[in-house]
PDB file of C-alpha atoms in Angstrom:
ATOM      1  CA  MET A   1    -178.689  -8.991 132.001  1.00 43.00           C
ATOM      2  CA  THR A   2    -177.509  -6.728 134.736  1.00 46.00           C
ATOM      3  CA  GLN A   3    -180.604  -4.174 136.207  1.00 49.00           C
ATOM      4  CA  SER A   4    -179.389  -0.754 136.720  1.00 48.00           C
ATOM      5  CA  PRO A   5    -179.794   0.075 140.260  1.00 50.00           C
ATOM      6  CA  LYS A   6    -182.480   2.807 141.063  1.00 47.00           C
ATOM      7  CA  GLN A   7    -181.787   6.982 141.306  1.00 42.00           C
ATOM      8  CA  PRO A   8    -181.056   7.542 145.404  1.00 38.00           C
ATOM      9  CA  LYS A   9    -184.363   8.259 147.133  1.00 38.00           C
ATOM     10  CA  THR A  10    -181.998  10.164 149.495  1.00 36.00           C
ATOM     11  CA  THR A  11    -178.221  11.293 149.693  1.00 37.00           C
ATOM     12  CA  SER A  12    -177.378  10.763 152.904  1.00 43.00           C
ATOM     13  CA  ARG A  13    -173.971   8.635 153.124  1.00 50.00           C
ATOM     14  CA  TRP A  14    -175.536   5.790 155.151  1.00 65.00           C
ATOM     15  CA  GLY A  15    -178.447   5.205 152.453  1.00 90.00           C
ATOM     16  CA  GLN A  16    -178.468   2.414 151.300  1.00 93.00           C
ATOM     17  CA  GLU A  17    -177.827   3.662 147.151  1.00 94.00           C
ATOM     18  CA  ARG A  18    -174.568   4.500 148.863  1.00 95.00           C
ATOM     19  CA  ARG A  19    -174.637   1.647 151.116  1.00 96.00           C
ATOM     20  CA  LEU A  20    -174.850  -0.467 146.712  1.00 97.00           C
ATOM     21  CA  GLU A  21    -172.902   1.198 145.635  1.00 97.00           C
ATOM     22  CA  PHE A  22    -170.023   0.598 148.090  1.00 97.00           C
ATOM     23  CA  ILE A  23    -170.445  -3.009 147.947  1.00 98.00           C
ATOM     24  CA  ASP A  24    -169.733  -2.757 144.338  1.00 98.00           C
ATOM     25  CA  VAL A  25    -166.964  -0.937 144.758  1.00 98.00           C
ATOM     26  CA  ARG A  26    -165.616  -3.600 147.529  1.00 98.00           C
ATOM     27  CA  LEU A  27    -165.882  -6.535 145.168  1.00 98.00           C
ATOM     28  CA  ARG A  28    -164.237  -4.828 141.817  1.00 98.00           C
ATOM     29  CA  TRP A  29    -161.343  -3.672 143.528  1.00 97.00           C
ATOM     30  CA  ASP A  30    -160.915  -5.610 147.009  1.00 96.00           C
ATOM     31  CA  GLY A  31    -162.458  -9.113 144.561  1.00 96.00           C
ATOM     32  CA  ARG A  32    -165.142  -9.802 148.055  1.00 97.00           C
ATOM     33  CA  ILE A  33    -167.555  -8.458 150.174  1.00 97.00           C
ATOM     34  CA  ASN A  34    -168.680  -9.706 153.664  1.00 95.00           C
ATOM     35  CA  ARG A  35    -171.344  -8.092 156.188  1.00 96.00           C
ATOM     36  CA  SER A  36    -168.859  -6.783 158.497  1.00 96.00           C
ATOM     37  CA  ASP A  37    -167.355  -4.504 156.098  1.00 96.00           C
ATOM     38  CA  LEU A  38    -170.999  -2.836 155.929  1.00 96.00           C
ATOM     39  CA  THR A  39    -171.226  -3.025 159.075  1.00 96.00           C
ATOM     40  CA  THR A  40    -167.535  -1.570 160.281  1.00 94.00           C
ATOM     41  CA  PHE A  41    -167.894   0.965 157.327  1.00 94.00           C
ATOM     42  CA  PHE A  42    -171.856   2.127 158.246  1.00 94.00           C
ATOM     43  CA  GLY A  43    -172.233   1.648 161.716  1.00 93.00           C
ATOM     44  CA  ILE A  44    -175.212  -0.496 160.663  1.00 95.00           C
ATOM     45  CA  SER A  45    -176.397  -3.544 161.627  1.00 95.00           C
ATOM     46  CA  VAL A  46    -175.950  -7.474 160.525  1.00 96.00           C
ATOM     47  CA  PRO A  47    -179.265  -7.748 158.840  1.00 96.00           C
ATOM     48  CA  GLN A  48    -179.488  -5.239 158.039  1.00 96.00           C
ATOM     49  CA  ALA A  49    -175.795  -6.034 155.876  1.00 96.00           C
ATOM     50  CA  SER A  50    -177.282  -8.622 154.708  1.00 96.00           C
ATOM     51  CA  LEU A  51    -180.605  -7.121 153.475  1.00 97.00           C
ATOM     52  CA  ASP A  52    -178.118  -4.846 151.831  1.00 97.00           C
ATOM     53  CA  ILE A  53    -175.955  -7.580 150.175  1.00 97.00           C
ATOM     54  CA  ALA A  54    -179.207  -9.466 149.264  1.00 97.00           C
ATOM     55  CA  ARG A  55    -180.492  -6.645 147.176  1.00 97.00           C
ATOM     56  CA  TYR A  56    -176.670  -6.191 145.073  1.00 98.00           C
ATOM     57  CA  VAL A  57    -177.127 -10.026 143.747  1.00 97.00           C
ATOM     58  CA  GLU A  58    -180.683  -8.527 142.821  1.00 97.00           C
ATOM     59  CA  LEU A  59    -179.357  -5.807 141.002  1.00 97.00           C
ATOM     60  CA  ALA A  60    -176.309  -7.621 140.090  1.00 97.00           C
ATOM     61  CA  PRO A  61    -176.713 -11.016 139.727  1.00 96.00           C
ATOM     62  CA  ASP A  62    -173.314 -11.836 137.787  1.00 96.00           C
ATOM     63  CA  ASN A  63    -171.341 -10.510 139.934  1.00 97.00           C
ATOM     64  CA  ALA A  64    -171.144 -11.804 143.275  1.00 97.00           C
ATOM     65  CA  VAL A  65    -171.260 -15.726 144.208  1.00 96.00           C
ATOM     66  CA  TYR A  66    -171.036 -16.498 147.902  1.00 96.00           C
ATOM     67  CA  ASP A  67    -167.665 -18.358 149.300  1.00 95.00           C
ATOM     68  CA  ARG A  68    -169.828 -20.899 151.847  1.00 93.00           C
ATOM     69  CA  SER A  69    -166.232 -21.399 153.031  1.00 93.00           C
ATOM     70  CA  ALA A  70    -164.989 -18.363 153.724  1.00 92.00           C
ATOM     71  CA  ARG A  71    -168.595 -16.839 153.979  1.00 92.00           C
ATOM     72  CA  VAL A  72    -167.883 -14.314 151.356  1.00 96.00           C
ATOM     73  CA  TYR A  73    -168.922 -13.122 148.979  1.00 97.00           C
ATOM     74  CA  LEU A  74    -166.444 -13.285 145.996  1.00 97.00           C
ATOM     75  CA  ALA A  75    -166.510 -10.588 142.791  1.00 97.00           C
ATOM     76  CA  GLY A  76    -168.158 -13.514 139.828  1.00 96.00           C
ATOM     77  CA  GLU A  77    -165.781 -14.185 136.670  1.00 95.00           C
ATOM     78  CA  ARG A  78    -168.876 -11.750 134.786  1.00 96.00           C
ATOM     79  CA  PHE A  79    -168.330  -8.314 136.836  1.00 97.00           C
ATOM     80  CA  LYS A  80    -170.103  -5.672 135.194  1.00 97.00           C
ATOM     81  CA  PRO A  81    -169.396  -2.586 137.834  1.00 97.00           C
ATOM     82  CA  LEU A  82    -173.405  -1.744 138.907  1.00 97.00           C
ATOM     83  CA  TYR A  83    -172.135   1.713 138.796  1.00 97.00           C
ATOM     84  CA  PRO A  84    -171.041   3.939 135.895  1.00 96.00           C
ATOM     85  CA  SER A  85    -168.300   6.074 139.440  1.00 95.00           C
ATOM     86  CA  ASN A  86    -167.175   2.949 139.642  1.00 97.00           C
ATOM     87  CA  THR A  87    -164.335   3.414 137.558  1.00 97.00           C
ATOM     88  CA  PRO A  88    -160.097   2.506 137.169  1.00 96.00           C
ATOM     89  CA  GLN A  89    -160.093   6.587 137.065  1.00 95.00           C
ATOM     90  CA  ARG A  90    -161.698   6.307 140.633  1.00 96.00           C
ATOM     91  CA  PHE A  91    -159.772   4.067 142.654  1.00 96.00           C
ATOM     92  CA  LEU A  92    -156.150   5.092 140.937  1.00 96.00           C
ATOM     93  CA  ASN A  93    -157.259   9.443 142.524  1.00 95.00           C
ATOM     94  CA  GLU A  94    -157.857   7.949 145.674  1.00 95.00           C
ATOM     95  CA  LEU A  95    -155.234   6.381 145.878  1.00 94.00           C
ATOM     96  CA  LEU A  96    -153.222   8.482 145.079  1.00 93.00           C
ATOM     97  CA  ALA A  97    -155.148  10.752 147.684  1.00 93.00           C
ATOM     98  CA  GLN A  98    -154.517   8.518 150.120  1.00 93.00           C
ATOM     99  CA  ALA A  99    -151.002   8.508 149.153  1.00 91.00           C
ATOM    100  CA  ALA A 100    -150.764  12.156 149.723  1.00 86.00           C
ATOM    101  CA  GLY A 101    -151.746  12.007 153.200  1.00 87.00           C
ATOM    102  CA  VAL A 102    -155.442  13.986 151.859  1.00 87.00           C
ATOM    103  CA  LEU A 103    -157.638  11.555 152.105  1.00 90.00           C
ATOM    104  CA  GLN A 104    -158.256   8.868 155.093  1.00 90.00           C
ATOM    105  CA  PRO A 105    -158.701   5.558 154.727  1.00 87.00           C
ATOM    106  CA  GLU A 106    -161.831   5.483 156.735  1.00 87.00           C
ATOM    107  CA  LEU A 107    -163.346   8.263 154.023  1.00 89.00           C
ATOM    108  CA  THR A 108    -163.684   5.715 151.032  1.00 93.00           C
ATOM    109  CA  PHE A 109    -164.999   2.577 149.808  1.00 95.00           C
ATOM    110  CA  ILE A 110    -161.535   1.701 149.439  1.00 94.00           C
ATOM    111  CA  GLY A 111    -160.497  -1.482 151.381  1.00 93.00           C
ATOM    112  CA  TRP A 112    -157.248  -3.251 150.466  1.00 92.00           C
ATOM    113  CA  THR A 113    -154.595  -0.802 148.701  1.00 92.00           C
ATOM    114  CA  PRO A 114    -150.898  -1.949 147.527  1.00 93.00           C
ATOM    115  CA  SER A 115    -148.105   0.037 148.929  1.00 92.00           C
ATOM    116  CA  THR A 116    -147.905   3.072 146.866  1.00 92.00           C
ATOM    117  CA  GLY A 117    -145.067   6.121 145.715  1.00 91.00           C
ATOM    118  CA  LEU A 118    -144.805   9.807 145.158  1.00 86.00           C
ATOM    119  CA  THR A 119    -142.482  10.963 143.091  1.00 84.00           C
ATOM    120  CA  ALA A 120    -141.224  14.186 145.324  1.00 79.00           C
ATOM    121  CA  SER A 121    -142.123  17.925 144.335  1.00 78.00           C
ATOM    122  CA  PRO A 122    -141.853  20.989 146.580  1.00 78.00           C
ATOM    123  CA  GLY A 123    -145.015  22.182 147.993  1.00 72.00           C
ATOM    124  CA  ARG A 124    -146.366  26.042 147.098  1.00 74.00           C
ATOM    125  CA  GLN A 125    -147.640  26.879 150.494  1.00 83.00           C
ATOM    126  CA  VAL A 126    -150.869  28.892 149.974  1.00 91.00           C
ATOM    127  CA  PRO A 127    -151.819  30.539 153.495  1.00 92.00           C
ATOM    128  CA  ALA A 128    -155.359  29.938 155.105  1.00 95.00           C
ATOM    129  CA  GLU A 129    -155.677  33.313 155.564  1.00 96.00           C
ATOM    130  CA  VAL A 130    -155.330  34.622 151.713  1.00 96.00           C
ATOM    131  CA  LEU A 131    -157.184  31.624 151.043  1.00 97.00           C
ATOM    132  CA  LEU A 132    -160.511  32.652 152.880  1.00 97.00           C
ATOM    133  CA  PRO A 133    -160.768  36.001 151.615  1.00 96.00           C
ATOM    134  CA  LEU A 134    -160.553  34.608 147.844  1.00 97.00           C
ATOM    135  CA  LEU A 135    -162.877  31.661 148.047  1.00 97.00           C
ATOM    136  CA  ALA A 136    -165.248  34.152 150.049  1.00 96.00           C
ATOM    137  CA  ALA A 137    -164.956  36.378 147.531  1.00 97.00           C
ATOM    138  CA  ILE A 138    -165.809  34.404 144.644  1.00 97.00           C
ATOM    139  CA  ARG A 139    -169.236  32.882 146.573  1.00 97.00           C
ATOM    140  CA  GLU A 140    -170.251  35.891 147.575  1.00 96.00           C
ATOM    141  CA  GLY A 141    -170.108  37.645 144.199  1.00 96.00           C
ATOM    142  CA  LYS A 142    -166.846  40.852 145.592  1.00 97.00           C
ATOM    143  CA  GLN A 143    -164.238  41.508 144.901  1.00 97.00           C
ATOM    144  CA  VAL A 144    -161.057  40.887 146.835  1.00 98.00           C
ATOM    145  CA  GLN A 145    -158.309  43.529 147.180  1.00 97.00           C
ATOM    146  CA  VAL A 146    -154.639  41.750 147.063  1.00 97.00           C
ATOM    147  CA  SER A 147    -151.200  42.818 147.095  1.00 96.00           C
ATOM    148  CA  TYR A 148    -149.568  40.674 144.598  1.00 96.00           C
ATOM    149  CA  GLN A 149    -146.197  39.420 144.239  1.00 94.00           C
ATOM    150  CA  SER A 150    -145.129  39.927 140.091  1.00 89.00           C
ATOM    151  CA  MET A 151    -142.059  38.898 139.019  1.00 86.00           C
ATOM    152  CA  SER A 152    -141.530  41.915 137.035  1.00 85.00           C
ATOM    153  CA  SER A 153    -141.826  44.209 140.837  1.00 86.00           C
ATOM    154  CA  MET A 154    -139.534  44.503 143.287  1.00 88.00           C
ATOM    155  CA  GLU A 155    -142.317  45.445 144.932  1.00 91.00           C
ATOM    156  CA  PRO A 156    -145.859  43.627 145.913  1.00 92.00           C
ATOM    157  CA  VAL A 157    -148.544  45.672 143.864  1.00 93.00           C
ATOM    158  CA  GLU A 158    -152.210  46.476 144.820  1.00 95.00           C
ATOM    159  CA  ARG A 159    -154.793  45.153 143.455  1.00 95.00           C
ATOM    160  CA  HIS A 160    -158.750  45.020 142.799  1.00 96.00           C
ATOM    161  CA  LEU A 161    -160.248  41.414 141.730  1.00 98.00           C
ATOM    162  CA  SER A 162    -163.086  40.172 140.977  1.00 98.00           C
ATOM    163  CA  PRO A 163    -162.377  36.793 141.339  1.00 98.00           C
ATOM    164  CA  HIS A 164    -164.962  33.526 139.848  1.00 98.00           C
ATOM    165  CA  ALA A 165    -162.877  29.997 139.801  1.00 98.00           C
ATOM    166  CA  ILE A 166    -159.393  28.442 140.957  1.00 97.00           C
ATOM    167  CA  ALA A 167    -157.580  26.207 138.468  1.00 96.00           C
ATOM    168  CA  PHE A 168    -153.946  24.264 139.225  1.00 93.00           C
ATOM    169  CA  ASP A 169    -152.130  23.857 136.635  1.00 91.00           C
ATOM    170  CA  GLY A 170    -149.954  20.355 137.357  1.00 86.00           C
ATOM    171  CA  PHE A 171    -147.353  22.606 139.745  1.00 87.00           C
ATOM    172  CA  ARG A 172    -149.455  25.952 141.290  1.00 92.00           C
ATOM    173  CA  TRP A 173    -153.331  27.225 142.365  1.00 94.00           C
ATOM    174  CA  HIS A 174    -154.054  30.130 140.368  1.00 96.00           C
ATOM    175  CA  VAL A 175    -156.936  32.186 140.571  1.00 97.00           C
ATOM    176  CA  ARG A 176    -158.547  33.473 137.914  1.00 98.00           C
ATOM    177  CA  ALA A 177    -160.286  37.092 138.687  1.00 98.00           C
ATOM    178  CA  HIS A 178    -161.146  40.209 136.606  1.00 97.00           C
ATOM    179  CA  CYS A 179    -158.668  42.000 136.955  1.00 97.00           C
ATOM    180  CA  HIS A 180    -159.427  46.035 137.247  1.00 96.00           C
ATOM    181  CA  ARG A 181    -156.677  47.277 137.099  1.00 93.00           C
ATOM    182  CA  ARG A 182    -155.308  45.383 133.503  1.00 94.00           C
ATOM    183  CA  GLU A 183    -159.515  45.316 132.786  1.00 95.00           C
ATOM    184  CA  GLN A 184    -159.163  41.339 131.738  1.00 95.00           C
ATOM    185  CA  TYR A 185    -159.257  38.089 132.898  1.00 97.00           C
ATOM    186  CA  LEU A 186    -156.021  37.233 134.732  1.00 96.00           C
ATOM    187  CA  ASP A 187    -154.776  34.035 135.991  1.00 95.00           C
ATOM    188  CA  PHE A 188    -152.492  35.259 139.460  1.00 96.00           C
ATOM    189  CA  VAL A 189    -150.952  32.719 141.162  1.00 95.00           C
ATOM    190  CA  ILE A 190    -152.454  32.617 145.309  1.00 96.00           C
ATOM    191  CA  ALA A 191    -148.599  31.818 146.565  1.00 94.00           C
ATOM    192  CA  ARG A 192    -147.305  34.816 145.285  1.00 95.00           C
ATOM    193  CA  ILE A 193    -150.545  36.957 146.557  1.00 96.00           C
ATOM    194  CA  ILE A 194    -149.351  38.690 149.784  1.00 95.00           C
ATOM    195  CA  GLU A 195    -152.215  39.677 151.605  1.00 95.00           C
ATOM    196  CA  ALA A 196    -155.936  39.404 150.424  1.00 96.00           C
ATOM    197  CA  ARG A 197    -158.530  41.489 152.172  1.00 95.00           C
ATOM    198  CA  ALA A 198    -162.686  41.624 151.464  1.00 91.00           C
ATOM    199  CA  THR A 199    -164.302  43.959 149.646  1.00 95.00           C
ATOM    200  CA  ASP A 200    -168.432  44.948 149.908  1.00 95.00           C
ATOM    201  CA  GLU A 201    -167.922  46.148 145.787  1.00 96.00           C
ATOM    202  CA  THR A 202    -169.630  43.942 143.532  1.00 95.00           C
ATOM    203  CA  ALA A 203    -168.065  41.797 141.567  1.00 96.00           C
ATOM    204  CA  VAL A 204    -167.003  41.428 138.078  1.00 96.00           C
ATOM    205  CA  ALA A 205    -169.477  38.618 136.674  1.00 94.00           C
ATOM    206  CA  GLY A 206    -166.917  35.391 135.634  1.00 95.00           C
ATOM    207  CA  ASP A 207    -169.806  34.071 132.648  1.00 94.00           C
ATOM    208  CA  LYS A 208    -167.799  36.982 130.923  1.00 94.00           C
ATOM    209  CA  ASP A 209    -164.296  35.145 130.782  1.00 97.00           C
ATOM    210  CA  GLU A 210    -165.082  33.126 127.448  1.00 96.00           C
ATOM    211  CA  ALA A 211    -161.353  32.280 127.816  1.00 97.00           C
ATOM    212  CA  TRP A 212    -162.286  30.050 130.682  1.00 97.00           C
ATOM    213  CA  HIS A 213    -166.429  28.948 129.470  1.00 97.00           C
ATOM    214  CA  ARG A 214    -164.521  28.106 125.295  1.00 97.00           C
ATOM    215  CA  LYS A 215    -163.051  24.592 125.527  1.00 97.00           C
ATOM    216  CA  VAL A 216    -160.158  24.040 123.395  1.00 97.00           C
ATOM    217  CA  SER A 217    -159.418  20.369 122.007  1.00 97.00           C
ATOM    218  CA  LEU A 218    -156.432  18.887 121.671  1.00 98.00           C
ATOM    219  CA  LEU A 219    -155.695  15.925 119.255  1.00 98.00           C
ATOM    220  CA  LEU A 220    -152.841  14.765 119.919  1.00 97.00           C
ATOM    221  CA  GLY A 221    -150.710  11.523 118.909  1.00 97.00           C
ATOM    222  CA  PRO A 222    -147.252   9.548 119.168  1.00 97.00           C
ATOM    223  CA  ASN A 223    -144.130  11.495 117.998  1.00 96.00           C
ATOM    224  CA  PRO A 224    -144.231  10.289 114.528  1.00 95.00           C
ATOM    225  CA  ALA A 225    -140.471  10.762 114.970  1.00 95.00           C
ATOM    226  CA  LEU A 226    -140.433   8.053 117.420  1.00 96.00           C
ATOM    227  CA  SER A 227    -140.253   3.980 115.530  1.00 96.00           C
ATOM    228  CA  VAL A 228    -143.422   2.047 114.655  1.00 96.00           C
ATOM    229  CA  ALA A 229    -142.753  -0.561 117.349  1.00 96.00           C
ATOM    230  CA  ALA A 230    -142.584   2.806 120.112  1.00 96.00           C
ATOM    231  CA  GLN A 231    -145.432   4.695 118.674  1.00 96.00           C
ATOM    232  CA  ARG A 232    -147.593   1.119 119.792  1.00 96.00           C
ATOM    233  CA  VAL A 233    -146.053   1.486 123.023  1.00 97.00           C
ATOM    234  CA  ILE A 234    -147.037   5.417 122.995  1.00 96.00           C
ATOM    235  CA  GLU A 235    -150.531   4.176 122.076  1.00 97.00           C
ATOM    236  CA  LEU A 236    -151.700   1.808 124.848  1.00 96.00           C
ATOM    237  CA  ASP A 237    -150.301   4.619 127.314  1.00 95.00           C
ATOM    238  CA  TYR A 238    -152.149   7.505 126.701  1.00 94.00           C
ATOM    239  CA  GLY A 239    -155.595   4.737 125.059  1.00 94.00           C
ATOM    240  CA  MET A 240    -155.194   5.942 121.813  1.00 96.00           C
ATOM    241  CA  THR A 241    -157.486   4.515 119.103  1.00 95.00           C
ATOM    242  CA  ASN A 242    -156.245   4.385 115.326  1.00 94.00           C
ATOM    243  CA  GLY A 243    -153.569   6.315 116.850  1.00 95.00           C
ATOM    244  CA  ARG A 244    -155.307   8.997 118.023  1.00 96.00           C
ATOM    245  CA  VAL A 245    -156.835  11.411 121.307  1.00 97.00           C
ATOM    246  CA  THR A 246    -158.510  14.278 122.362  1.00 97.00           C
ATOM    247  CA  LEU A 247    -157.782  16.456 125.177  1.00 96.00           C
ATOM    248  CA  ASP A 248    -160.301  18.926 125.471  1.00 97.00           C
ATOM    249  CA  CYS A 249    -159.353  21.876 127.961  1.00 96.00           C
ATOM    250  CA  ARG A 250    -160.276  25.225 128.999  1.00 97.00           C
ATOM    251  CA  GLN A 251    -159.069  28.150 126.751  1.00 97.00           C
ATOM    252  CA  ALA A 252    -157.408  29.914 129.554  1.00 96.00           C
ATOM    253  CA  LEU A 253    -155.710  27.189 130.947  1.00 96.00           C
ATOM    254  CA  LEU A 254    -153.897  25.890 127.756  1.00 96.00           C
ATOM    255  CA  PHE A 255    -150.864  27.443 127.911  1.00 95.00           C
ATOM    256  CA  TYR A 256    -150.305  25.349 130.919  1.00 95.00           C
ATOM    257  CA  THR A 257    -151.256  22.011 129.818  1.00 96.00           C
ATOM    258  CA  LEU A 258    -149.355  22.629 127.017  1.00 96.00           C
ATOM    259  CA  LYS A 259    -146.699  23.797 128.845  1.00 94.00           C
ATOM    260  CA  ARG A 260    -147.478  20.252 130.989  1.00 93.00           C
ATOM    261  CA  LEU A 261    -147.242  18.566 127.819  1.00 94.00           C
ATOM    262  CA  GLY A 262    -144.129  19.897 126.244  1.00 94.00           C
ATOM    263  CA  LEU A 263    -145.598  20.787 123.619  1.00 95.00           C
ATOM    264  CA  LEU A 264    -145.307  24.754 123.653  1.00 93.00           C
ATOM    265  CA  ALA A 265    -143.541  26.333 120.343  1.00 87.00           C
ATOM    266  CA  GLY A 266    -139.807  26.337 122.214  1.00 87.00           C
ATOM    267  CA  GLN A 267    -139.717  23.446 124.355  1.00 87.00           C
ATOM    268  CA  GLU A 268    -138.749  20.902 121.483  1.00 85.00           C
ATOM    269  CA  ALA A 269    -136.944  17.436 123.268  1.00 91.00           C
ATOM    270  CA  PRO A 270    -135.579  14.578 121.345  1.00 92.00           C
ATOM    271  CA  PRO A 271    -138.625  12.237 120.490  1.00 91.00           C
ATOM    272  CA  GLU A 272    -137.253   9.955 123.375  1.00 90.00           C
ATOM    273  CA  ALA A 273    -138.715  12.468 125.777  1.00 91.00           C
ATOM    274  CA  GLN A 274    -140.871  13.948 123.865  1.00 94.00           C
ATOM    275  CA  GLN A 275    -143.331  11.050 122.784  1.00 96.00           C
ATOM    276  CA  ILE A 276    -146.674  12.802 121.784  1.00 96.00           C
ATOM    277  CA  ALA A 277    -147.662  15.377 118.952  1.00 96.00           C
ATOM    278  CA  LEU A 278    -149.952  17.669 118.826  1.00 96.00           C
ATOM    279  CA  LEU A 279    -151.831  16.920 115.772  1.00 97.00           C
ATOM    280  CA  ASN A 280    -154.189  19.566 115.435  1.00 97.00           C
ATOM    281  CA  ARG A 281    -151.682  22.521 115.817  1.00 95.00           C
ATOM    282  CA  PRO A 282    -153.025  24.913 113.227  1.00 96.00           C
ATOM    283  CA  GLU A 283    -156.159  24.924 114.604  1.00 97.00           C
ATOM    284  CA  VAL A 284    -155.029  25.662 118.505  1.00 96.00           C
ATOM    285  CA  LEU A 285    -153.093  27.512 118.747  1.00 94.00           C
ATOM    286  CA  PRO A 286    -155.377  31.461 117.647  1.00 95.00           C
ATOM    287  CA  TYR A 287    -156.786  30.045 121.238  1.00 95.00           C
ATOM    288  CA  LEU A 288    -153.557  31.048 123.116  1.00 93.00           C
ATOM    289  CA  PRO A 289    -152.912  34.614 124.239  1.00 82.00           C
ATOM    290  CA  LYS A 290    -150.888  36.412 121.676  1.00 70.00           C
ATOM    291  CA  THR A 291    -150.403  38.921 124.422  1.00 59.00           C
ATOM    292  CA  SER A 292    -149.583  37.035 128.430  1.00 49.00           C
ATOM    293  CA  MET A 293    -153.017  35.915 129.769  1.00 51.00           C
ATOM    294  CA  ALA A 294    -151.657  35.328 132.828  1.00 54.00           C
ATOM    295  CA  SER A 295    -150.089  37.551 135.679  1.00 58.00           C
ATOM    296  CA  ASP A 296    -146.276  37.306 135.734  1.00 56.00           C
TER     297      ASP A 296
END
């Protein structure tokens, strides 16, 4: 029976616990590991690499088989990841980050990678001179004064904000903040902030932003207008169980989530295009804002 690894005694990138996790990742996704993988990545000695592999095999004897001819350890047929973080989602997310150019290969445990493509999409620029004051205000609990260009105004409008979080809706980055002009928590598209200036004024606490902290559960299933065979395909696509899967999201991001999934009223499309359905719409709709909770 595979033992669980002991809790790490250090948070250092160079601690043995990290190296054992590295071995776990390489075995699962590369199918092999040798001492040079460890010495190259971590800059450790060959004897230390040997000790690390021996320790891993002690913890998970079914996970690695030594191939004497190739002089490498191969993933065992009964391999089970030793670390809960060693998931397909992590592998694909790191693969995506590498393909997007935001994660350098030497910063990830992944070794070999397949050729990977991304769909093209127009970028939304977020200037550092805007992002940095916003982050500083969140970190220090201060207000920030911004010049914000909304779609309803010809000219930028000055606003005092108490930012407490940032969010990505799949297309744009937002800053979640208490707007002192409208006296409510709103979302502001960061790319529409022309200028941001720090202040010494204490911010309104983000812990009172109920819509940010409340979670809403979306019960999703295949579009019932699809054929039985097509519905089965959608169940496989989304990992559904008995034709259902639950997706939790923050209430503050509910509008964006439904919009991205094509589930807002008025977004109706043919079943072939709109392949999933919101099965608990009556329970979810009351959590949508009666009026816009996002800055325009």
